[in-house]
Short mmCIF file of C-alpha atoms in Angstrom, two decimals:
data_model
loop_
_atom_site.label_atom_id
_atom_site.label_comp_id
_atom_site.label_asym_id
_atom_site.label_seq_id
_atom_site.Cartn_x
_atom_site.Cartn_y
_atom_site.Cartn_z
CA MET A 1 -99.69 -41.23 109.28
CA THR A 2 -98.19 -39.82 112.32
CA ASP A 3 -101.75 -40.41 114.21
CA ASN A 4 -100.89 -43.85 113.87
CA LEU A 5 -97.50 -44.18 114.87
CA GLN A 6 -96.65 -46.96 117.62
CA THR A 7 -93.51 -47.93 119.14
CA ILE A 8 -92.80 -51.74 119.62
CA LYS A 9 -89.47 -54.02 120.49
CA ALA A 10 -88.43 -56.46 118.22
CA THR A 11 -84.88 -58.32 117.49
CA LEU A 12 -82.84 -57.79 113.71
CA ARG A 13 -82.49 -60.85 112.34
CA ARG A 14 -81.36 -60.45 108.47
CA ARG A 15 -81.34 -57.56 106.54
CA ARG A 16 -83.12 -58.44 103.17
CA TYR A 17 -81.90 -55.56 100.91
CA TYR A 18 -80.08 -52.11 102.05
CA ASN A 19 -79.12 -49.41 99.85
CA GLU A 20 -75.04 -48.44 101.37
CA LEU A 21 -75.54 -45.00 100.08
CA THR A 22 -79.09 -44.17 101.76
CA ASN A 23 -79.08 -45.88 104.84
CA TRP A 24 -83.10 -47.09 103.07
CA GLY A 25 -83.23 -50.51 103.65
CA VAL A 26 -85.74 -53.83 104.01
CA PHE A 27 -85.11 -55.67 107.20
CA VAL A 28 -86.65 -58.83 109.05
CA PHE A 29 -87.37 -58.09 112.68
CA ASP A 30 -88.35 -61.48 115.11
CA TYR A 31 -91.79 -59.74 116.29
CA GLN A 32 -94.31 -61.45 118.69
CA LYS A 33 -92.83 -64.86 117.78
CA SER A 34 -93.34 -64.83 114.37
CA GLU A 35 -91.71 -62.71 110.89
CA LEU A 36 -91.76 -58.65 110.26
CA VAL A 37 -90.79 -57.08 107.73
CA VAL A 38 -89.53 -52.73 109.27
CA THR A 39 -88.54 -50.49 106.04
CA GLY A 40 -86.53 -47.32 106.48
CA LEU A 41 -83.28 -45.61 107.46
CA LEU A 42 -82.08 -48.00 110.06
CA VAL A 43 -77.79 -47.83 111.03
CA GLY A 44 -75.52 -48.91 113.21
CA VAL A 45 -77.41 -52.34 114.01
CA GLU A 46 -76.61 -56.24 114.13
CA ALA A 47 -78.81 -59.28 113.81
CA GLY A 48 -79.36 -59.86 117.25
CA GLU A 49 -80.01 -56.58 118.55
CA GLU A 50 -83.14 -55.20 120.14
CA VAL A 51 -85.01 -51.97 118.54
CA GLU A 52 -87.44 -50.12 120.08
CA LEU A 53 -88.70 -49.29 116.64
CA THR A 54 -91.59 -46.20 116.17
CA GLY A 55 -93.87 -45.90 113.10
CA TYR A 56 -97.07 -47.34 111.32
CA PHE A 57 -98.13 -50.28 109.83
CA ALA A 58 -98.72 -50.92 106.46
CA TYR A 59 -99.75 -53.32 103.38
CA ASP A 60 -97.51 -53.72 100.05
CA VAL A 61 -98.37 -55.58 98.01
CA GLN A 62 -94.21 -56.98 96.59
CA TRP A 63 -93.76 -57.23 101.19
CA GLY A 64 -97.17 -57.85 102.15
CA LYS A 65 -97.78 -56.68 106.24
CA GLU A 66 -94.98 -54.39 106.59
CA PHE A 67 -93.56 -51.83 109.45
CA LYS A 68 -93.01 -48.95 107.59
CA LEU A 69 -89.93 -47.29 110.29
CA GLU A 70 -89.90 -43.30 111.81
CA SER A 71 -87.07 -43.96 114.16
CA PHE A 72 -85.44 -45.93 116.67
CA ARG A 73 -83.51 -46.79 119.64
CA VAL A 74 -81.31 -49.42 120.73
CA GLU A 75 -81.60 -51.37 123.43
CA LEU A 76 -78.81 -51.97 125.11
CA PRO A 77 -79.47 -56.29 126.84
CA THR A 78 -78.93 -55.81 130.84
CA THR A 79 -79.00 -58.99 131.45
CA LEU A 80 -75.86 -61.85 131.53
CA LYS A 81 -76.72 -63.83 128.53
CA GLY A 82 -77.48 -61.02 126.79
CA ILE A 83 -74.72 -58.69 127.80
CA GLU A 84 -72.52 -61.96 125.95
CA GLY A 85 -74.26 -61.98 123.35
CA TYR A 86 -74.16 -58.72 122.35
CA LEU A 87 -70.47 -58.36 122.87
CA GLY A 88 -69.69 -61.87 121.48
CA SER A 89 -72.04 -61.54 118.30
CA GLY A 90 -69.07 -60.31 116.06
CA PHE A 91 -69.38 -56.50 116.16
CA LEU A 92 -66.94 -55.36 117.87
CA ARG A 93 -63.36 -55.91 116.68
CA GLY A 94 -60.92 -57.86 118.99
CA ILE A 95 -63.58 -59.63 120.66
CA GLY A 96 -65.08 -63.59 119.91
CA LYS A 97 -67.41 -65.72 122.24
CA ALA A 98 -64.46 -66.55 124.15
CA THR A 99 -63.69 -62.55 125.00
CA ALA A 100 -67.37 -61.97 125.15
CA LYS A 101 -67.78 -64.87 128.40
CA ALA A 102 -63.97 -63.78 130.08
CA ILE A 103 -65.53 -59.91 129.98
CA VAL A 104 -69.04 -60.46 131.49
CA LYS A 105 -67.09 -63.12 133.66
CA VAL A 106 -64.61 -60.50 135.51
CA PHE A 107 -66.89 -57.11 134.58
CA GLY A 108 -70.85 -58.97 135.09
CA ALA A 109 -73.48 -56.00 134.19
CA ASP A 110 -71.12 -53.53 134.28
CA SER A 111 -69.66 -55.33 131.38
CA LEU A 112 -71.50 -52.22 128.35
CA ARG A 113 -70.44 -49.75 131.10
CA ILE A 114 -66.66 -50.17 131.59
CA ILE A 115 -66.20 -50.71 127.72
CA ALA A 116 -67.66 -47.19 127.22
CA ASN A 117 -67.11 -45.51 130.56
CA GLU A 118 -63.29 -47.25 131.79
CA PRO A 119 -62.18 -48.68 129.06
CA GLU A 120 -58.94 -49.12 131.08
CA ARG A 121 -60.06 -51.68 132.76
CA LEU A 122 -60.27 -54.24 130.40
CA LYS A 123 -57.36 -55.25 130.93
CA GLU A 124 -58.03 -56.59 133.60
CA VAL A 125 -59.39 -60.05 131.81
CA PRO A 126 -57.20 -61.87 131.10
CA LYS A 127 -55.48 -61.99 127.50
CA ILE A 128 -56.96 -58.51 126.91
CA GLY A 129 -53.76 -56.10 126.70
CA ALA A 130 -53.46 -52.65 125.63
CA LYS A 131 -53.74 -52.61 122.02
CA LYS A 132 -55.90 -55.38 122.47
CA ALA A 133 -58.40 -53.13 124.34
CA GLU A 134 -58.11 -50.10 122.57
CA GLN A 135 -59.16 -52.46 119.24
CA ILE A 136 -62.06 -53.10 121.42
CA VAL A 137 -62.85 -49.67 122.56
CA GLU A 138 -62.21 -48.11 119.14
CA SER A 139 -65.08 -50.36 118.13
CA TYR A 140 -67.52 -50.18 120.05
CA HIS A 141 -67.82 -45.84 119.97
CA GLU A 142 -67.55 -46.30 116.51
CA LYS A 143 -70.64 -48.41 116.52
CA ARG A 144 -72.27 -46.16 119.56
CA HIS A 145 -71.52 -42.85 118.79
CA LEU A 146 -74.03 -42.75 115.76
CA GLN A 147 -76.84 -44.54 117.53
CA ASP A 148 -76.10 -42.30 120.57
CA LEU A 149 -76.34 -39.45 118.14
CA ILE A 150 -79.66 -40.31 116.69
CA VAL A 151 -81.40 -41.09 120.08
CA PHE A 152 -80.34 -37.81 120.84
CA LEU A 153 -81.50 -35.78 118.05
CA GLN A 154 -85.20 -38.02 118.32
CA GLU A 155 -85.96 -35.94 121.24
CA TYR A 156 -85.96 -32.08 119.42
CA ASP A 157 -87.53 -33.93 116.08
CA ILE A 158 -84.53 -34.28 114.03
CA GLY A 159 -84.97 -37.88 111.82
CA ILE A 160 -82.72 -40.02 110.84
CA GLY A 161 -81.69 -38.96 108.00
CA GLN A 162 -80.37 -35.50 109.33
CA ALA A 163 -78.90 -36.62 111.74
CA LEU A 164 -77.00 -39.06 109.29
CA ARG A 165 -76.15 -35.98 107.88
CA ILE A 166 -74.68 -34.74 110.98
CA ASP A 167 -72.47 -37.59 111.45
CA HIS A 168 -71.32 -37.25 108.03
CA ARG A 169 -70.35 -33.52 108.63
CA PHE A 170 -68.95 -33.51 112.17
CA GLY A 171 -68.21 -37.49 112.81
CA HIS A 172 -67.53 -39.10 116.06
CA ARG A 173 -67.55 -35.44 117.13
CA ALA A 174 -70.96 -34.79 116.11
CA LEU A 175 -72.85 -35.09 120.26
CA GLY A 176 -69.24 -32.88 121.84
CA ILE A 177 -69.65 -29.84 118.66
CA ILE A 178 -73.33 -29.98 119.48
CA ARG A 179 -73.29 -29.97 122.96
CA ASP A 180 -70.43 -27.02 122.85
CA ASN A 181 -72.73 -24.89 120.93
CA PRO A 182 -75.86 -25.52 119.60
CA TYR A 183 -75.98 -23.05 116.97
CA VAL A 184 -73.39 -25.13 114.58
CA LEU A 185 -76.50 -26.70 112.85
CA ALA A 186 -78.34 -24.12 110.89
CA GLU A 187 -74.45 -23.23 110.19
CA GLU A 188 -73.15 -26.00 108.44
CA VAL A 189 -76.23 -28.71 107.58
CA ARG A 190 -78.45 -28.68 105.38
CA GLY A 191 -82.38 -28.26 106.57
CA ILE A 192 -81.79 -27.07 110.27
CA GLY A 193 -82.70 -23.97 110.86
CA PHE A 194 -81.78 -21.56 113.42
CA HIS A 195 -85.09 -22.48 115.56
CA THR A 196 -84.30 -25.88 115.91
CA ALA A 197 -80.43 -25.35 117.60
CA ASP A 198 -82.71 -22.64 118.70
CA LYS A 199 -84.58 -25.24 121.12
CA ILE A 200 -81.86 -27.43 121.89
CA ALA A 201 -79.87 -24.98 123.16
CA LEU A 202 -82.51 -23.25 125.30
CA SER A 203 -83.70 -26.85 126.38
CA MET A 204 -79.67 -28.01 127.45
CA GLY A 205 -79.97 -24.26 129.65
CA MET A 206 -78.12 -22.11 127.59
CA GLU A 207 -79.23 -18.91 128.56
CA GLU A 208 -81.40 -16.34 126.87
CA ASN A 209 -79.31 -13.58 126.26
CA ASP A 210 -76.45 -15.75 125.41
CA PRO A 211 -73.68 -14.25 123.43
CA ARG A 212 -73.42 -17.10 120.96
CA ARG A 213 -77.55 -17.22 120.23
CA ILE A 214 -77.58 -13.88 119.42
CA VAL A 215 -75.40 -14.16 116.39
CA ALA A 216 -76.43 -17.00 115.64
CA ALA A 217 -79.55 -14.81 115.21
CA LEU A 218 -78.40 -12.93 113.25
CA GLN A 219 -76.82 -14.68 111.13
CA ALA A 220 -79.99 -16.48 110.27
CA VAL A 221 -81.54 -13.31 109.58
CA ILE A 222 -78.37 -12.46 107.13
CA ASN A 223 -78.53 -15.58 105.16
CA ALA A 224 -82.20 -15.86 105.72
CA ALA A 225 -82.14 -11.92 103.78
CA GLY A 226 -79.87 -13.31 101.24
CA ASP A 227 -82.17 -16.27 99.91
CA GLU A 228 -85.38 -13.10 99.08
CA GLY A 229 -82.90 -11.44 97.21
CA HIS A 230 -81.02 -8.95 99.18
CA LEU A 231 -77.29 -8.11 99.22
CA TYR A 232 -77.60 -6.39 102.57
CA LEU A 233 -79.09 -5.10 105.81
CA THR A 234 -79.23 -2.22 106.94
CA GLY A 235 -77.72 -1.89 110.72
CA GLU A 236 -81.09 -0.93 112.02
CA GLN A 237 -83.18 -3.49 109.59
CA LEU A 238 -80.79 -6.50 110.93
CA VAL A 239 -81.12 -5.35 114.94
CA GLU A 240 -84.47 -4.75 114.51
CA LYS A 241 -85.63 -8.40 112.35
CA ALA A 242 -83.02 -10.16 114.99
CA SER A 243 -84.54 -8.45 118.68
CA PHE A 244 -87.85 -10.25 117.16
CA MET A 245 -86.26 -13.54 116.41
CA VAL A 246 -84.57 -13.99 119.50
CA ASN A 247 -87.01 -11.56 122.11
CA MET A 248 -84.09 -9.57 123.15
CA PRO A 249 -84.13 -5.67 123.74
CA PRO A 250 -82.48 -4.20 120.65
CA GLU A 251 -79.36 -2.51 122.67
CA MET A 252 -78.61 -6.60 123.74
CA VAL A 253 -78.45 -7.84 119.78
CA GLN A 254 -76.59 -4.53 118.96
CA ASP A 255 -74.36 -5.37 121.46
CA GLN A 256 -72.95 -8.58 119.24
CA ILE A 257 -73.07 -7.06 116.58
CA ALA A 258 -69.61 -6.83 117.13
CA LEU A 259 -68.87 -10.15 117.90
CA ALA A 260 -70.59 -10.80 115.21
CA LEU A 261 -67.86 -9.04 112.62
CA LYS A 262 -64.79 -10.33 114.35
CA SER A 263 -65.70 -14.10 114.02
CA GLY A 264 -66.39 -13.57 110.02
CA LYS A 265 -70.11 -14.20 110.91
CA LEU A 266 -70.78 -10.80 109.65
CA CYS A 267 -69.27 -8.26 107.08
CA ALA A 268 -69.02 -4.61 106.88
CA ASP A 269 -66.93 -1.92 104.80
CA ALA A 270 -64.51 0.19 107.47
CA ASN A 271 -65.78 3.18 105.00
CA ASP A 272 -69.35 2.42 106.17
CA LEU A 273 -68.00 2.20 109.86
CA GLY A 274 -68.44 5.31 112.56
CA PRO A 275 -65.51 7.47 113.14
CA GLY A 276 -65.08 4.79 116.34
CA GLY A 277 -65.25 1.56 113.83
CA GLU A 278 -68.86 1.22 115.96
CA VAL A 279 -71.41 -0.03 113.39
CA LEU A 280 -74.21 3.43 112.57
CA PRO A 281 -77.82 2.96 111.60
CA THR A 282 -77.10 2.42 108.30
CA THR A 283 -74.47 0.51 107.60
CA PRO A 284 -74.67 -2.24 105.00
CA LEU A 285 -73.55 -5.71 106.84
CA TYR A 286 -73.21 -8.34 104.38
CA THR A 287 -72.64 -12.27 105.04
CA SER A 288 -69.20 -13.22 104.04
CA TYR A 289 -70.33 -14.20 100.97
CA TYR A 290 -71.60 -11.67 99.39
CA TYR A 291 -68.96 -8.80 100.69
CA GLU A 292 -66.75 -10.70 98.72
CA LEU A 293 -68.99 -10.61 95.94
CA GLU A 294 -69.87 -6.79 96.40
CA CYS A 295 -65.81 -6.47 96.50
CA THR A 296 -64.74 -8.89 93.63
CA ALA A 297 -67.63 -6.88 91.07
CA ALA A 298 -66.31 -3.24 92.13
CA GLU A 299 -63.29 -3.84 91.29
CA LEU A 300 -63.67 -5.66 87.98
CA LEU A 301 -65.97 -2.92 87.06
CA GLY A 302 -63.10 -0.81 88.80
CA ASN A 303 -60.27 -2.52 86.14
CA ILE A 304 -63.26 -1.83 83.33
CA ILE A 305 -63.20 1.98 83.53
CA ALA A 306 -59.83 1.73 84.24
CA GLY A 307 -58.71 0.55 80.35
CA LYS A 308 -59.47 1.37 77.54
CA PRO A 309 -62.53 1.74 75.62
CA PRO A 310 -64.13 -0.28 73.09
CA LYS A 311 -63.13 -0.30 69.56
CA TRP A 312 -66.29 -0.99 67.02
CA PRO A 313 -65.93 -1.11 63.61
CA ILE A 314 -69.17 0.59 62.50
CA GLU A 315 -69.93 4.15 63.84
CA PRO A 316 -72.45 3.71 65.74
CA LEU A 317 -74.91 6.66 64.94
CA SER A 318 -75.00 5.92 61.36
CA ALA A 319 -75.34 1.92 62.83
CA LEU A 320 -78.01 3.05 65.09
CA LYS A 321 -79.92 5.25 61.72
CA GLU A 322 -79.86 1.95 59.73
CA VAL A 323 -81.59 -0.08 62.89
CA GLN A 324 -84.48 2.00 63.12
CA GLU A 325 -85.51 2.36 59.75
CA LYS A 326 -84.74 -1.85 59.28
CA LEU A 327 -87.00 -2.26 62.18
CA LYS A 328 -89.00 0.78 61.30
CA ILE A 329 -88.99 2.20 64.52
CA THR A 330 -87.86 4.90 66.05
CA LEU A 331 -86.47 5.32 69.38
CA ALA A 332 -87.12 8.51 72.01
CA ALA A 333 -84.46 10.80 72.75
CA GLN A 334 -83.01 8.80 75.95
CA GLN A 335 -83.31 5.91 74.51
CA HIS A 336 -81.08 7.10 71.63
CA GLU A 337 -79.25 8.56 73.90
CA ALA A 338 -78.85 5.59 76.10
CA VAL A 339 -77.63 3.05 73.33
CA ILE A 340 -75.14 5.38 72.11
CA THR A 341 -73.62 5.34 75.90
CA ALA A 342 -73.75 1.67 76.05
CA VAL A 343 -71.76 1.74 72.68
CA LYS A 344 -68.97 4.21 73.53
CA ALA A 345 -68.54 3.83 77.48
CA LYS A 346 -66.52 1.48 78.92
CA ALA A 347 -68.73 0.61 81.70
CA MET A 348 -72.11 1.70 82.20
CA VAL A 349 -74.37 0.43 85.69
CA ILE A 350 -77.99 -0.02 85.03
#
């Protein structure tokens, strides 16, 4: 249906159905002087707000004609009447109709900008003290941060569902974290990979040789190897794959492995490093998760080997002979040896 996407402007009238867990709902909008049913993910929008909706029209047996929502953008009012109605709609704590009227009387068309960027000036409005001003600003940012996040991410083809996961993970800090280091998304948010984070980072002006970018590529490659069943990659393998991913010279990628090890993005055993602590082409490099698993497995195996051999209530050779007779099979010499070794040994790695 993406070929049929179109963008319309409509005003939310009410929610007909809304799931608090999934944020999916059925909404009624005023559109072209009639009601329009809109279905999809819509969050942080209050009745009376004008919204730019992107999606496609469809026909539902139950609801009739409806608009299936793909993305949205809240249109902030620009007229004095619209701003006053927006502020006085009840969605901001501390602002009723009278307070909204007073704010607009003092700041006019600048009212929303003042609340967002110069909140200390709210005390210029009669009957708004420091406590009430703080309450208004906190409520405003609680509402706006998610809408701003959704709009920002839509520029990079990140949908509402993923935006909600990002918001759930980082809350009101999300935009600041993304702008500081977009690669955190690939590391901590399910469904967002290196290439999406890289697109955001480069479009925001991050240099291609930025250490954060190269370290993120190293981590993405090692994680992908784990998904394919590999416990580790050698230094040579990792550098080759990461270099290809970011289109950078191998030696530049190699230089950042030390940073990745120091920050815990990669792990290596000290015994596998060079005499100066450097990563060698043959050094196994792990994620912290798989390195911990390897160390734990080695520790458990060591404990088994250091313990006492198992005691069996029967003699292994005679028991094996009896089993072969019952099953009417004859084991080869190596098979025979393997079974007896498995029974008698403290541990056996296959």
